[in-house]
Amino acid sequence: MIRKLIAAGALVAAMTAPALADAIEGNWKTQSGETAAISSCGGSYCVQLKTGKHAGKRIGKLKADGSGYSGKITDPANDKTYSGSATISGKNMKMKGCVLGILCRSQNWTKM
């Protein structure tokens, strides 16, 4: 009986393992058409541009905060860093950068 329970538990764990990957990880098409890769880095998620004029540049570092992600976002055109946040709904992500928490700009990204 115990063996059957252990085997059943292992099967359930194996079936749910892919669902444990964080939704933010992967390649995203930015609003301006570049590709950004988001991957785990030291307990956070690093955002790095893969294509476009600023390819190779890291433009953000976010941490999960319960309802989404928050951290720092850098505008690659002028290297200014802002308070950033991201919320995901399906294959869509809203990236937001703010100065002083009141002057904000948003972009919508799509998961590739």
PDB file of N, CA and C in Angstrom:
ATOM      1  N   MET A   1       0.816  -1.195   0.000  1.00  0.00           N
ATOM      2  CA  MET A   1       0.000   0.000   0.000  1.00  0.00           C
ATOM      3  C   MET A   1       0.862   1.262   0.000  1.00  0.00           C
ATOM      4  N   ILE A   2       1.898   1.271   0.854  1.00  0.00           N
ATOM      5  CA  ILE A   2       2.776   2.443   0.944  1.00  0.00           C
ATOM      6  C   ILE A   2       3.502   2.652  -0.374  1.00  0.00           C
ATOM      7  N   ARG A   3       3.930   1.558  -1.022  1.00  0.00           N
ATOM      8  CA  ARG A   3       4.621   1.676  -2.306  1.00  0.00           C
ATOM      9  C   ARG A   3       3.721   2.322  -3.348  1.00  0.00           C
ATOM     10  N   LYS A   4       2.449   1.950  -3.344  1.00  0.00           N
ATOM     11  CA  LYS A   4       1.499   2.517  -4.307  1.00  0.00           C
ATOM     12  C   LYS A   4       1.331   4.017  -4.062  1.00  0.00           C
ATOM     13  N   LEU A   5       1.265   4.435  -2.801  1.00  0.00           N
ATOM     14  CA  LEU A   5       1.129   5.856  -2.479  1.00  0.00           C
ATOM     15  C   LEU A   5       2.374   6.636  -2.905  1.00  0.00           C
ATOM     16  N   ILE A   6       3.551   6.071  -2.664  1.00  0.00           N
ATOM     17  CA  ILE A   6       4.787   6.729  -3.064  1.00  0.00           C
ATOM     18  C   ILE A   6       4.852   6.840  -4.581  1.00  0.00           C
ATOM     19  N   ALA A   7       4.501   5.770  -5.285  1.00  0.00           N
ATOM     20  CA  ALA A   7       4.512   5.784  -6.749  1.00  0.00           C
ATOM     21  C   ALA A   7       3.502   6.799  -7.280  1.00  0.00           C
ATOM     22  N   ALA A   8       2.333   6.868  -6.684  1.00  0.00           N
ATOM     23  CA  ALA A   8       1.320   7.835  -7.112  1.00  0.00           C
ATOM     24  C   ALA A   8       1.805   9.255  -6.876  1.00  0.00           C
ATOM     25  N   GLY A   9       2.441   9.491  -5.726  1.00  0.00           N
ATOM     26  CA  GLY A   9       2.978  10.821  -5.417  1.00  0.00           C
ATOM     27  C   GLY A   9       4.069  11.218  -6.397  1.00  0.00           C
ATOM     28  N   ALA A  10       4.945  10.278  -6.738  1.00  0.00           N
ATOM     29  CA  ALA A  10       6.011  10.558  -7.701  1.00  0.00           C
ATOM     30  C   ALA A  10       5.429  10.867  -9.073  1.00  0.00           C
ATOM     31  N   LEU A  11       4.392  10.151  -9.467  1.00  0.00           N
ATOM     32  CA  LEU A  11       3.756  10.390 -10.760  1.00  0.00           C
ATOM     33  C   LEU A  11       3.123  11.781 -10.806  1.00  0.00           C
ATOM     34  N   VAL A  12       2.435  12.171  -9.753  1.00  0.00           N
ATOM     35  CA  VAL A  12       1.827  13.505  -9.696  1.00  0.00           C
ATOM     36  C   VAL A  12       2.903  14.580  -9.749  1.00  0.00           C
ATOM     37  N   ALA A  13       3.994  14.394  -9.020  1.00  0.00           N
ATOM     38  CA  ALA A  13       5.091  15.366  -9.024  1.00  0.00           C
ATOM     39  C   ALA A  13       5.692  15.473 -10.419  1.00  0.00           C
ATOM     40  N   ALA A  14       5.873  14.376 -11.093  1.00  0.00           N
ATOM     41  CA  ALA A  14       6.451  14.394 -12.446  1.00  0.00           C
ATOM     42  C   ALA A  14       5.520  15.093 -13.430  1.00  0.00           C
ATOM     43  N   MET A  15       4.223  14.902 -13.266  1.00  0.00           N
ATOM     44  CA  MET A  15       3.267  15.520 -14.185  1.00  0.00           C
ATOM     45  C   MET A  15       3.161  17.018 -13.963  1.00  0.00           C
ATOM     46  N   THR A  16       3.381  17.494 -12.750  1.00  0.00           N
ATOM     47  CA  THR A  16       3.237  18.914 -12.466  1.00  0.00           C
ATOM     48  C   THR A  16       4.542  19.680 -12.581  1.00  0.00           C
ATOM     49  N   ALA A  17       5.668  19.016 -12.713  1.00  0.00           N
ATOM     50  CA  ALA A  17       6.969  19.693 -12.771  1.00  0.00           C
ATOM     51  C   ALA A  17       7.046  20.753 -13.861  1.00  0.00           C
ATOM     52  N   PRO A  18       6.595  20.504 -15.102  1.00  0.00           N
ATOM     53  CA  PRO A  18       6.679  21.566 -16.105  1.00  0.00           C
ATOM     54  C   PRO A  18       5.868  22.799 -15.739  1.00  0.00           C
ATOM     55  N   ALA A  19       4.809  22.639 -14.977  1.00  0.00           N
ATOM     56  CA  ALA A  19       3.979  23.775 -14.587  1.00  0.00           C
ATOM     57  C   ALA A  19       4.679  24.654 -13.562  1.00  0.00           C
ATOM     58  N   LEU A  20       5.736  24.152 -12.932  1.00  0.00           N
ATOM     59  CA  LEU A  20       6.434  24.925 -11.925  1.00  0.00           C
ATOM     60  C   LEU A  20       7.380  25.967 -12.519  1.00  0.00           C
ATOM     61  N   ALA A  21       7.702  25.856 -13.806  1.00  0.00           N
ATOM     62  CA  ALA A  21       8.556  26.862 -14.446  1.00  0.00           C
ATOM     63  C   ALA A  21       7.834  28.204 -14.394  1.00  0.00           C
ATOM     64  N   ASP A  22       8.581  29.265 -14.099  1.00  0.00           N
ATOM     65  CA  ASP A  22       7.968  30.570 -13.945  1.00  0.00           C
ATOM     66  C   ASP A  22       7.543  31.133 -15.292  1.00  0.00           C
ATOM     67  N   ALA A  23       6.358  31.719 -15.340  1.00  0.00           N
ATOM     68  CA  ALA A  23       5.790  32.235 -16.586  1.00  0.00           C
ATOM     69  C   ALA A  23       6.617  33.361 -17.203  1.00  0.00           C
ATOM     70  N   ILE A  24       7.427  34.053 -16.407  1.00  0.00           N
ATOM     71  CA  ILE A  24       8.185  35.181 -16.944  1.00  0.00           C
ATOM     72  C   ILE A  24       9.406  34.710 -17.740  1.00  0.00           C
ATOM     73  N   GLU A  25       9.891  33.522 -17.470  1.00  0.00           N
ATOM     74  CA  GLU A  25      11.090  33.041 -18.160  1.00  0.00           C
ATOM     75  C   GLU A  25      10.785  32.715 -19.621  1.00  0.00           C
ATOM     76  N   GLY A  26      11.716  33.085 -20.491  1.00  0.00           N
ATOM     77  CA  GLY A  26      11.572  32.776 -21.910  1.00  0.00           C
ATOM     78  C   GLY A  26      11.881  33.984 -22.772  1.00  0.00           C
ATOM     79  N   ASN A  27      11.569  33.863 -24.046  1.00  0.00           N
ATOM     80  CA  ASN A  27      11.799  34.948 -25.005  1.00  0.00           C
ATOM     81  C   ASN A  27      10.513  35.735 -25.216  1.00  0.00           C
ATOM     82  N   TRP A  28      10.667  37.049 -25.235  1.00  0.00           N
ATOM     83  CA  TRP A  28       9.531  37.962 -25.379  1.00  0.00           C
ATOM     84  C   TRP A  28       9.783  38.927 -26.533  1.00  0.00           C
ATOM     85  N   LYS A  29       8.751  39.197 -27.315  1.00  0.00           N
ATOM     86  CA  LYS A  29       8.812  40.207 -28.368  1.00  0.00           C
ATOM     87  C   LYS A  29       8.404  41.524 -27.727  1.00  0.00           C
ATOM     88  N   THR A  30       9.325  42.508 -27.770  1.00  0.00           N
ATOM     89  CA  THR A  30       9.045  43.805 -27.151  1.00  0.00           C
ATOM     90  C   THR A  30       8.089  44.599 -28.030  1.00  0.00           C
ATOM     91  N   GLN A  31       7.572  45.672 -27.490  1.00  0.00           N
ATOM     92  CA  GLN A  31       6.637  46.513 -28.234  1.00  0.00           C
ATOM     93  C   GLN A  31       7.275  47.089 -29.495  1.00  0.00           C
ATOM     94  N   SER A  32       8.606  47.326 -29.447  1.00  0.00           N
ATOM     95  CA  SER A  32       9.289  47.895 -30.614  1.00  0.00           C
ATOM     96  C   SER A  32       9.837  46.820 -31.555  1.00  0.00           C
ATOM     97  N   GLY A  33       9.579  45.535 -31.267  1.00  0.00           N
ATOM     98  CA  GLY A  33       9.919  44.466 -32.186  1.00  0.00           C
ATOM     99  C   GLY A  33      11.186  43.682 -31.885  1.00  0.00           C
ATOM    100  N   GLU A  34      11.958  44.081 -30.877  1.00  0.00           N
ATOM    101  CA  GLU A  34      13.148  43.322 -30.514  1.00  0.00           C
ATOM    102  C   GLU A  34      12.745  42.072 -29.726  1.00  0.00           C
ATOM    103  N   THR A  35      13.714  41.184 -29.559  1.00  0.00           N
ATOM    104  CA  THR A  35      13.513  40.012 -28.722  1.00  0.00           C
ATOM    105  C   THR A  35      14.289  40.215 -27.431  1.00  0.00           C
ATOM    106  N   ALA A  36      13.613  40.001 -26.310  1.00  0.00           N
ATOM    107  CA  ALA A  36      14.238  40.073 -24.990  1.00  0.00           C
ATOM    108  C   ALA A  36      14.131  38.693 -24.353  1.00  0.00           C
ATOM    109  N   ALA A  37      15.228  38.242 -23.771  1.00  0.00           N
ATOM    110  CA  ALA A  37      15.245  36.969 -23.056  1.00  0.00           C
ATOM    111  C   ALA A  37      15.195  37.248 -21.562  1.00  0.00           C
ATOM    112  N   ILE A  38      14.310  36.548 -20.871  1.00  0.00           N
ATOM    113  CA  ILE A  38      14.219  36.670 -19.419  1.00  0.00           C
ATOM    114  C   ILE A  38      14.569  35.311 -18.831  1.00  0.00           C
ATOM    115  N   SER A  39      15.562  35.333 -17.936  1.00  0.00           N
ATOM    116  CA  SER A  39      16.015  34.085 -17.332  1.00  0.00           C
ATOM    117  C   SER A  39      16.328  34.298 -15.852  1.00  0.00           C
ATOM    118  N   SER A  40      16.341  33.205 -15.134  1.00  0.00           N
ATOM    119  CA  SER A  40      16.640  33.235 -13.712  1.00  0.00           C
ATOM    120  C   SER A  40      18.096  33.633 -13.501  1.00  0.00           C
ATOM    121  N   CYS A  41      18.322  34.523 -12.529  1.00  0.00           N
ATOM    122  CA  CYS A  41      19.696  34.937 -12.206  1.00  0.00           C
ATOM    123  C   CYS A  41      19.765  35.343 -10.741  1.00  0.00           C
ATOM    124  N   GLY A  42      20.374  34.519  -9.930  1.00  0.00           N
ATOM    125  CA  GLY A  42      20.588  34.849  -8.519  1.00  0.00           C
ATOM    126  C   GLY A  42      19.347  35.156  -7.718  1.00  0.00           C
ATOM    127  N   GLY A  43      18.295  34.397  -7.854  1.00  0.00           N
ATOM    128  CA  GLY A  43      17.069  34.637  -7.102  1.00  0.00           C
ATOM    129  C   GLY A  43      16.151  35.679  -7.714  1.00  0.00           C
ATOM    130  N   SER A  44      16.545  36.239  -8.833  1.00  0.00           N
ATOM    131  CA  SER A  44      15.739  37.225  -9.563  1.00  0.00           C
ATOM    132  C   SER A  44      15.595  36.755 -11.008  1.00  0.00           C
ATOM    133  N   TYR A  45      15.079  37.637 -11.850  1.00  0.00           N
ATOM    134  CA  TYR A  45      14.961  37.371 -13.280  1.00  0.00           C
ATOM    135  C   TYR A  45      15.622  38.514 -14.028  1.00  0.00           C
ATOM    136  N   CYS A  46      16.614  38.182 -14.840  1.00  0.00           N
ATOM    137  CA  CYS A  46      17.331  39.186 -15.619  1.00  0.00           C
ATOM    138  C   CYS A  46      16.715  39.297 -17.006  1.00  0.00           C
ATOM    139  N   VAL A  47      16.628  40.530 -17.484  1.00  0.00           N
ATOM    140  CA  VAL A  47      16.071  40.815 -18.805  1.00  0.00           C
ATOM    141  C   VAL A  47      17.219  41.290 -19.690  1.00  0.00           C
ATOM    142  N   GLN A  48      17.451  40.589 -20.799  1.00  0.00           N
ATOM    143  CA  GLN A  48      18.537  40.936 -21.699  1.00  0.00           C
ATOM    144  C   GLN A  48      18.015  40.969 -23.136  1.00  0.00           C
ATOM    145  N   LEU A  49      18.374  42.042 -23.848  1.00  0.00           N
ATOM    146  CA  LEU A  49      17.973  42.151 -25.246  1.00  0.00           C
ATOM    147  C   LEU A  49      18.798  41.193 -26.096  1.00  0.00           C
ATOM    148  N   LYS A  50      18.141  40.465 -26.989  1.00  0.00           N
ATOM    149  CA  LYS A  50      18.807  39.507 -27.863  1.00  0.00           C
ATOM    150  C   LYS A  50      18.962  40.033 -29.282  1.00  0.00           C
ATOM    151  N   THR A  51      18.087  40.938 -29.697  1.00  0.00           N
ATOM    152  CA  THR A  51      18.137  41.472 -31.057  1.00  0.00           C
ATOM    153  C   THR A  51      18.016  42.991 -31.013  1.00  0.00           C
ATOM    154  N   GLY A  52      18.268  43.620 -32.157  1.00  0.00           N
ATOM    155  CA  GLY A  52      18.112  45.069 -32.261  1.00  0.00           C
ATOM    156  C   GLY A  52      19.400  45.816 -31.992  1.00  0.00           C
ATOM    157  N   LYS A  53      19.301  47.113 -31.992  1.00  0.00           N
ATOM    158  CA  LYS A  53      20.442  48.019 -31.825  1.00  0.00           C
ATOM    159  C   LYS A  53      21.206  47.780 -30.524  1.00  0.00           C
ATOM    160  N   HIS A  54      20.499  47.367 -29.486  1.00  0.00           N
ATOM    161  CA  HIS A  54      21.113  47.202 -28.168  1.00  0.00           C
ATOM    162  C   HIS A  54      21.242  45.720 -27.772  1.00  0.00           C
ATOM    163  N   ALA A  55      21.361  44.834 -28.760  1.00  0.00           N
ATOM    164  CA  ALA A  55      21.476  43.400 -28.494  1.00  0.00           C
ATOM    165  C   ALA A  55      22.626  43.126 -27.529  1.00  0.00           C
ATOM    166  N   GLY A  56      22.376  42.248 -26.568  1.00  0.00           N
ATOM    167  CA  GLY A  56      23.376  41.884 -25.578  1.00  0.00           C
ATOM    168  C   GLY A  56      23.302  42.695 -24.294  1.00  0.00           C
ATOM    169  N   LYS A  57      22.567  43.774 -24.314  1.00  0.00           N
ATOM    170  CA  LYS A  57      22.483  44.659 -23.143  1.00  0.00           C
ATOM    171  C   LYS A  57      21.442  44.136 -22.148  1.00  0.00           C
ATOM    172  N   ARG A  58      21.845  44.081 -20.864  1.00  0.00           N
ATOM    173  CA  ARG A  58      20.891  43.723 -19.812  1.00  0.00           C
ATOM    174  C   ARG A  58      20.103  44.972 -19.469  1.00  0.00           C
ATOM    175  N   ILE A  59      18.783  44.869 -19.531  1.00  0.00           N
ATOM    176  CA  ILE A  59      17.931  46.038 -19.317  1.00  0.00           C
ATOM    177  C   ILE A  59      17.020  45.918 -18.103  1.00  0.00           C
ATOM    178  N   GLY A  60      17.190  44.884 -17.310  1.00  0.00           N
ATOM    179  CA  GLY A  60      16.335  44.791 -16.137  1.00  0.00           C
ATOM    180  C   GLY A  60      16.654  43.627 -15.245  1.00  0.00           C
ATOM    181  N   LYS A  61      16.190  43.762 -14.009  1.00  0.00           N
ATOM    182  CA  LYS A  61      16.285  42.690 -13.020  1.00  0.00           C
ATOM    183  C   LYS A  61      15.038  42.790 -12.149  1.00  0.00           C
ATOM    184  N   LEU A  62      14.244  41.724 -12.156  1.00  0.00           N
ATOM    185  CA  LEU A  62      12.961  41.721 -11.461  1.00  0.00           C
ATOM    186  C   LEU A  62      12.879  40.539 -10.507  1.00  0.00           C
ATOM    187  N   LYS A  63      12.086  40.700  -9.451  1.00  0.00           N
ATOM    188  CA  LYS A  63      11.802  39.626  -8.502  1.00  0.00           C
ATOM    189  C   LYS A  63      10.291  39.415  -8.446  1.00  0.00           C
ATOM    190  N   ALA A  64       9.901  38.182  -8.242  1.00  0.00           N
ATOM    191  CA  ALA A  64       8.479  37.886  -8.050  1.00  0.00           C
ATOM    192  C   ALA A  64       8.022  38.565  -6.765  1.00  0.00           C
ATOM    193  N   ASP A  65       6.835  39.193  -6.816  1.00  0.00           N
ATOM    194  CA  ASP A  65       6.337  39.887  -5.625  1.00  0.00           C
ATOM    195  C   ASP A  65       4.903  39.501  -5.276  1.00  0.00           C
ATOM    196  N   GLY A  66       4.510  38.315  -5.640  1.00  0.00           N
ATOM    197  CA  GLY A  66       3.165  37.847  -5.300  1.00  0.00           C
ATOM    198  C   GLY A  66       2.202  37.964  -6.452  1.00  0.00           C
ATOM    199  N   SER A  67       1.889  39.175  -6.867  1.00  0.00           N
ATOM    200  CA  SER A  67       0.930  39.369  -7.958  1.00  0.00           C
ATOM    201  C   SER A  67       1.617  39.643  -9.290  1.00  0.00           C
ATOM    202  N   GLY A  68       2.918  39.781  -9.290  1.00  0.00           N
ATOM    203  CA  GLY A  68       3.671  40.075 -10.508  1.00  0.00           C
ATOM    204  C   GLY A  68       5.149  40.096 -10.192  1.00  0.00           C
ATOM    205  N   TYR A  69       5.837  41.057 -10.770  1.00  0.00           N
ATOM    206  CA  TYR A  69       7.280  41.174 -10.613  1.00  0.00           C
ATOM    207  C   TYR A  69       7.633  42.647 -10.431  1.00  0.00           C
ATOM    208  N   SER A  70       8.690  42.911  -9.664  1.00  0.00           N
ATOM    209  CA  SER A  70       9.124  44.293  -9.484  1.00  0.00           C
ATOM    210  C   SER A  70      10.644  44.324  -9.368  1.00  0.00           C
ATOM    211  N   GLY A  71      11.208  45.486  -9.693  1.00  0.00           N
ATOM    212  CA  GLY A  71      12.650  45.643  -9.631  1.00  0.00           C
ATOM    213  C   GLY A  71      13.083  46.891 -10.370  1.00  0.00           C
ATOM    214  N   LYS A  72      14.112  46.747 -11.195  1.00  0.00           N
ATOM    215  CA  LYS A  72      14.669  47.871 -11.950  1.00  0.00           C
ATOM    216  C   LYS A  72      14.628  47.571 -13.440  1.00  0.00           C
ATOM    217  N   ILE A  73      14.288  48.598 -14.222  1.00  0.00           N
ATOM    218  CA  ILE A  73      14.257  48.521 -15.678  1.00  0.00           C
ATOM    219  C   ILE A  73      15.111  49.661 -16.217  1.00  0.00           C
ATOM    220  N   THR A  74      15.957  49.368 -17.201  1.00  0.00           N
ATOM    221  CA  THR A  74      16.826  50.381 -17.804  1.00  0.00           C
ATOM    222  C   THR A  74      16.400  50.631 -19.243  1.00  0.00           C
ATOM    223  N   ASP A  75      16.274  51.900 -19.602  1.00  0.00           N
ATOM    224  CA  ASP A  75      15.999  52.287 -20.988  1.00  0.00           C
ATOM    225  C   ASP A  75      17.322  52.147 -21.744  1.00  0.00           C
ATOM    226  N   PRO A  76      17.408  51.225 -22.703  1.00  0.00           N
ATOM    227  CA  PRO A  76      18.695  51.006 -23.374  1.00  0.00           C
ATOM    228  C   PRO A  76      19.150  52.195 -24.219  1.00  0.00           C
ATOM    229  N   ALA A  77      18.255  53.060 -24.605  1.00  0.00           N
ATOM    230  CA  ALA A  77      18.612  54.204 -25.447  1.00  0.00           C
ATOM    231  C   ALA A  77      19.399  55.267 -24.680  1.00  0.00           C
ATOM    232  N   ASN A  78      19.093  55.437 -23.376  1.00  0.00           N
ATOM    233  CA  ASN A  78      19.773  56.496 -22.613  1.00  0.00           C
ATOM    234  C   ASN A  78      20.419  55.989 -21.314  1.00  0.00           C
ATOM    235  N   ASP A  79      20.339  54.684 -21.077  1.00  0.00           N
ATOM    236  CA  ASP A  79      20.913  54.044 -19.884  1.00  0.00           C
ATOM    237  C   ASP A  79      20.363  54.566 -18.564  1.00  0.00           C
ATOM    238  N   LYS A  80      19.172  55.146 -18.571  1.00  0.00           N
ATOM    239  CA  LYS A  80      18.533  55.580 -17.318  1.00  0.00           C
ATOM    240  C   LYS A  80      17.755  54.405 -16.744  1.00  0.00           C
ATOM    241  N   THR A  81      17.865  54.250 -15.424  1.00  0.00           N
ATOM    242  CA  THR A  81      17.219  53.136 -14.743  1.00  0.00           C
ATOM    243  C   THR A  81      16.031  53.642 -13.935  1.00  0.00           C
ATOM    244  N   TYR A  82      14.953  52.874 -13.987  1.00  0.00           N
ATOM    245  CA  TYR A  82      13.690  53.245 -13.355  1.00  0.00           C
ATOM    246  C   TYR A  82      13.193  52.112 -12.469  1.00  0.00           C
ATOM    247  N   SER A  83      12.287  52.429 -11.560  1.00  0.00           N
ATOM    248  CA  SER A  83      11.570  51.401 -10.818  1.00  0.00           C
ATOM    249  C   SER A  83      10.696  50.687 -11.833  1.00  0.00           C
ATOM    250  N   GLY A  84      10.769  49.376 -11.841  1.00  0.00           N
ATOM    251  CA  GLY A  84      10.030  48.634 -12.853  1.00  0.00           C
ATOM    252  C   GLY A  84       9.100  47.606 -12.269  1.00  0.00           C
ATOM    253  N   SER A  85       8.136  47.220 -13.091  1.00  0.00           N
ATOM    254  CA  SER A  85       7.224  46.147 -12.708  1.00  0.00           C
ATOM    255  C   SER A  85       6.739  45.441 -13.963  1.00  0.00           C
ATOM    256  N   ALA A  86       6.284  44.224 -13.764  1.00  0.00           N
ATOM    257  CA  ALA A  86       5.739  43.435 -14.863  1.00  0.00           C
ATOM    258  C   ALA A  86       4.575  42.620 -14.338  1.00  0.00           C
ATOM    259  N   THR A  87       3.529  42.550 -15.137  1.00  0.00           N
ATOM    260  CA  THR A  87       2.397  41.682 -14.836  1.00  0.00           C
ATOM    261  C   THR A  87       2.126  40.847 -16.080  1.00  0.00           C
ATOM    262  N   ILE A  88       1.791  39.592 -15.860  1.00  0.00           N
ATOM    263  CA  ILE A  88       1.601  38.654 -16.962  1.00  0.00           C
ATOM    264  C   ILE A  88       0.172  38.164 -16.975  1.00  0.00           C
ATOM    265  N   SER A  89      -0.370  38.105 -18.193  1.00  0.00           N
ATOM    266  CA  SER A  89      -1.687  37.531 -18.416  1.00  0.00           C
ATOM    267  C   SER A  89      -1.589  36.668 -19.669  1.00  0.00           C
ATOM    268  N   GLY A  90      -1.522  35.358 -19.479  1.00  0.00           N
ATOM    269  CA  GLY A  90      -1.354  34.449 -20.608  1.00  0.00           C
ATOM    270  C   GLY A  90      -0.013  34.672 -21.282  1.00  0.00           C
ATOM    271  N   LYS A  91      -0.038  34.990 -22.580  1.00  0.00           N
ATOM    272  CA  LYS A  91       1.195  35.228 -23.337  1.00  0.00           C
ATOM    273  C   LYS A  91       1.523  36.718 -23.433  1.00  0.00           C
ATOM    274  N   ASN A  92       0.839  37.530 -22.672  1.00  0.00           N
ATOM    275  CA  ASN A  92       1.062  38.972 -22.696  1.00  0.00           C
ATOM    276  C   ASN A  92       1.649  39.449 -21.375  1.00  0.00           C
ATOM    277  N   MET A  93       2.592  40.389 -21.482  1.00  0.00           N
ATOM    278  CA  MET A  93       3.203  40.965 -20.294  1.00  0.00           C
ATOM    279  C   MET A  93       3.202  42.479 -20.435  1.00  0.00           C
ATOM    280  N   LYS A  94       2.792  43.156 -19.364  1.00  0.00           N
ATOM    281  CA  LYS A  94       2.844  44.612 -19.324  1.00  0.00           C
ATOM    282  C   LYS A  94       4.062  45.006 -18.509  1.00  0.00           C
ATOM    283  N   MET A  95       5.035  45.637 -19.169  1.00  0.00           N
ATOM    284  CA  MET A  95       6.239  46.144 -18.504  1.00  0.00           C
ATOM    285  C   MET A  95       6.006  47.617 -18.218  1.00  0.00           C
ATOM    286  N   LYS A  96       6.380  48.035 -17.009  1.00  0.00           N
ATOM    287  CA  LYS A  96       6.143  49.422 -16.611  1.00  0.00           C
ATOM    288  C   LYS A  96       7.381  49.955 -15.904  1.00  0.00           C
ATOM    289  N   GLY A  97       7.809  51.168 -16.291  1.00  0.00           N
ATOM    290  CA  GLY A  97       8.916  51.840 -15.632  1.00  0.00           C
ATOM    291  C   GLY A  97       8.453  53.184 -15.110  1.00  0.00           C
ATOM    292  N   CYS A  98       8.849  53.525 -13.875  1.00  0.00           N
ATOM    293  CA  CYS A  98       8.375  54.762 -13.245  1.00  0.00           C
ATOM    294  C   CYS A  98       9.516  55.549 -12.598  1.00  0.00           C
ATOM    295  N   VAL A  99       9.361  56.869 -12.618  1.00  0.00           N
ATOM    296  CA  VAL A  99      10.235  57.787 -11.894  1.00  0.00           C
ATOM    297  C   VAL A  99       9.407  58.345 -10.748  1.00  0.00           C
ATOM    298  N   LEU A 100       9.923  58.232  -9.541  1.00  0.00           N
ATOM    299  CA  LEU A 100       9.229  58.727  -8.346  1.00  0.00           C
ATOM    300  C   LEU A 100       7.857  58.094  -8.153  1.00  0.00           C
ATOM    301  N   GLY A 101       7.608  56.982  -8.808  1.00  0.00           N
ATOM    302  CA  GLY A 101       6.349  56.271  -8.655  1.00  0.00           C
ATOM    303  C   GLY A 101       5.148  56.938  -9.290  1.00  0.00           C
ATOM    304  N   ILE A 102       5.340  58.094  -9.952  1.00  0.00           N
ATOM    305  CA  ILE A 102       4.187  58.790 -10.534  1.00  0.00           C
ATOM    306  C   ILE A 102       4.320  59.019 -12.041  1.00  0.00           C
ATOM    307  N   LEU A 103       5.527  59.196 -12.530  1.00  0.00           N
ATOM    308  CA  LEU A 103       5.739  59.393 -13.960  1.00  0.00           C
ATOM    309  C   LEU A 103       6.112  58.040 -14.563  1.00  0.00           C
ATOM    310  N   CYS A 104       5.154  57.402 -15.225  1.00  0.00           N
ATOM    311  CA  CYS A 104       5.338  56.035 -15.684  1.00  0.00           C
ATOM    312  C   CYS A 104       5.115  55.900 -17.191  1.00  0.00           C
ATOM    313  N   ARG A 105       5.827  54.906 -17.772  1.00  0.00           N
ATOM    314  CA  ARG A 105       5.622  54.501 -19.158  1.00  0.00           C
ATOM    315  C   ARG A 105       5.462  52.991 -19.174  1.00  0.00           C
ATOM    316  N   SER A 106       4.597  52.525 -20.057  1.00  0.00           N
ATOM    317  CA  SER A 106       4.336  51.081 -20.146  1.00  0.00           C
ATOM    318  C   SER A 106       4.563  50.581 -21.560  1.00  0.00           C
ATOM    319  N   GLN A 107       4.870  49.306 -21.643  1.00  0.00           N
ATOM    320  CA  GLN A 107       4.966  48.595 -22.916  1.00  0.00           C
ATOM    321  C   GLN A 107       4.301  47.249 -22.760  1.00  0.00           C
ATOM    322  N   ASN A 108       3.743  46.767 -23.856  1.00  0.00           N
ATOM    323  CA  ASN A 108       3.166  45.427 -23.865  1.00  0.00           C
ATOM    324  C   ASN A 108       4.070  44.516 -24.666  1.00  0.00           C
ATOM    325  N   TRP A 109       4.469  43.403 -24.054  1.00  0.00           N
ATOM    326  CA  TRP A 109       5.330  42.407 -24.686  1.00  0.00           C
ATOM    327  C   TRP A 109       4.535  41.123 -24.878  1.00  0.00           C
ATOM    328  N   THR A 110       4.942  40.320 -25.870  1.00  0.00           N
ATOM    329  CA  THR A 110       4.268  39.067 -26.175  1.00  0.00           C
ATOM    330  C   THR A 110       5.264  37.918 -26.097  1.00  0.00           C
ATOM    331  N   LYS A 111       4.882  36.844 -25.430  1.00  0.00           N
ATOM    332  CA  LYS A 111       5.759  35.682 -25.307  1.00  0.00           C
ATOM    333  C   LYS A 111       5.863  34.979 -26.651  1.00  0.00           C
ATOM    334  N   MET A 112       7.075  34.604 -26.990  1.00  0.00           N
ATOM    335  CA  MET A 112       7.336  33.942 -28.273  1.00  0.00           C
ATOM    336  C   MET A 112       7.272  32.429 -28.109  1.00  0.00           C
TER     337      MET A 112
END
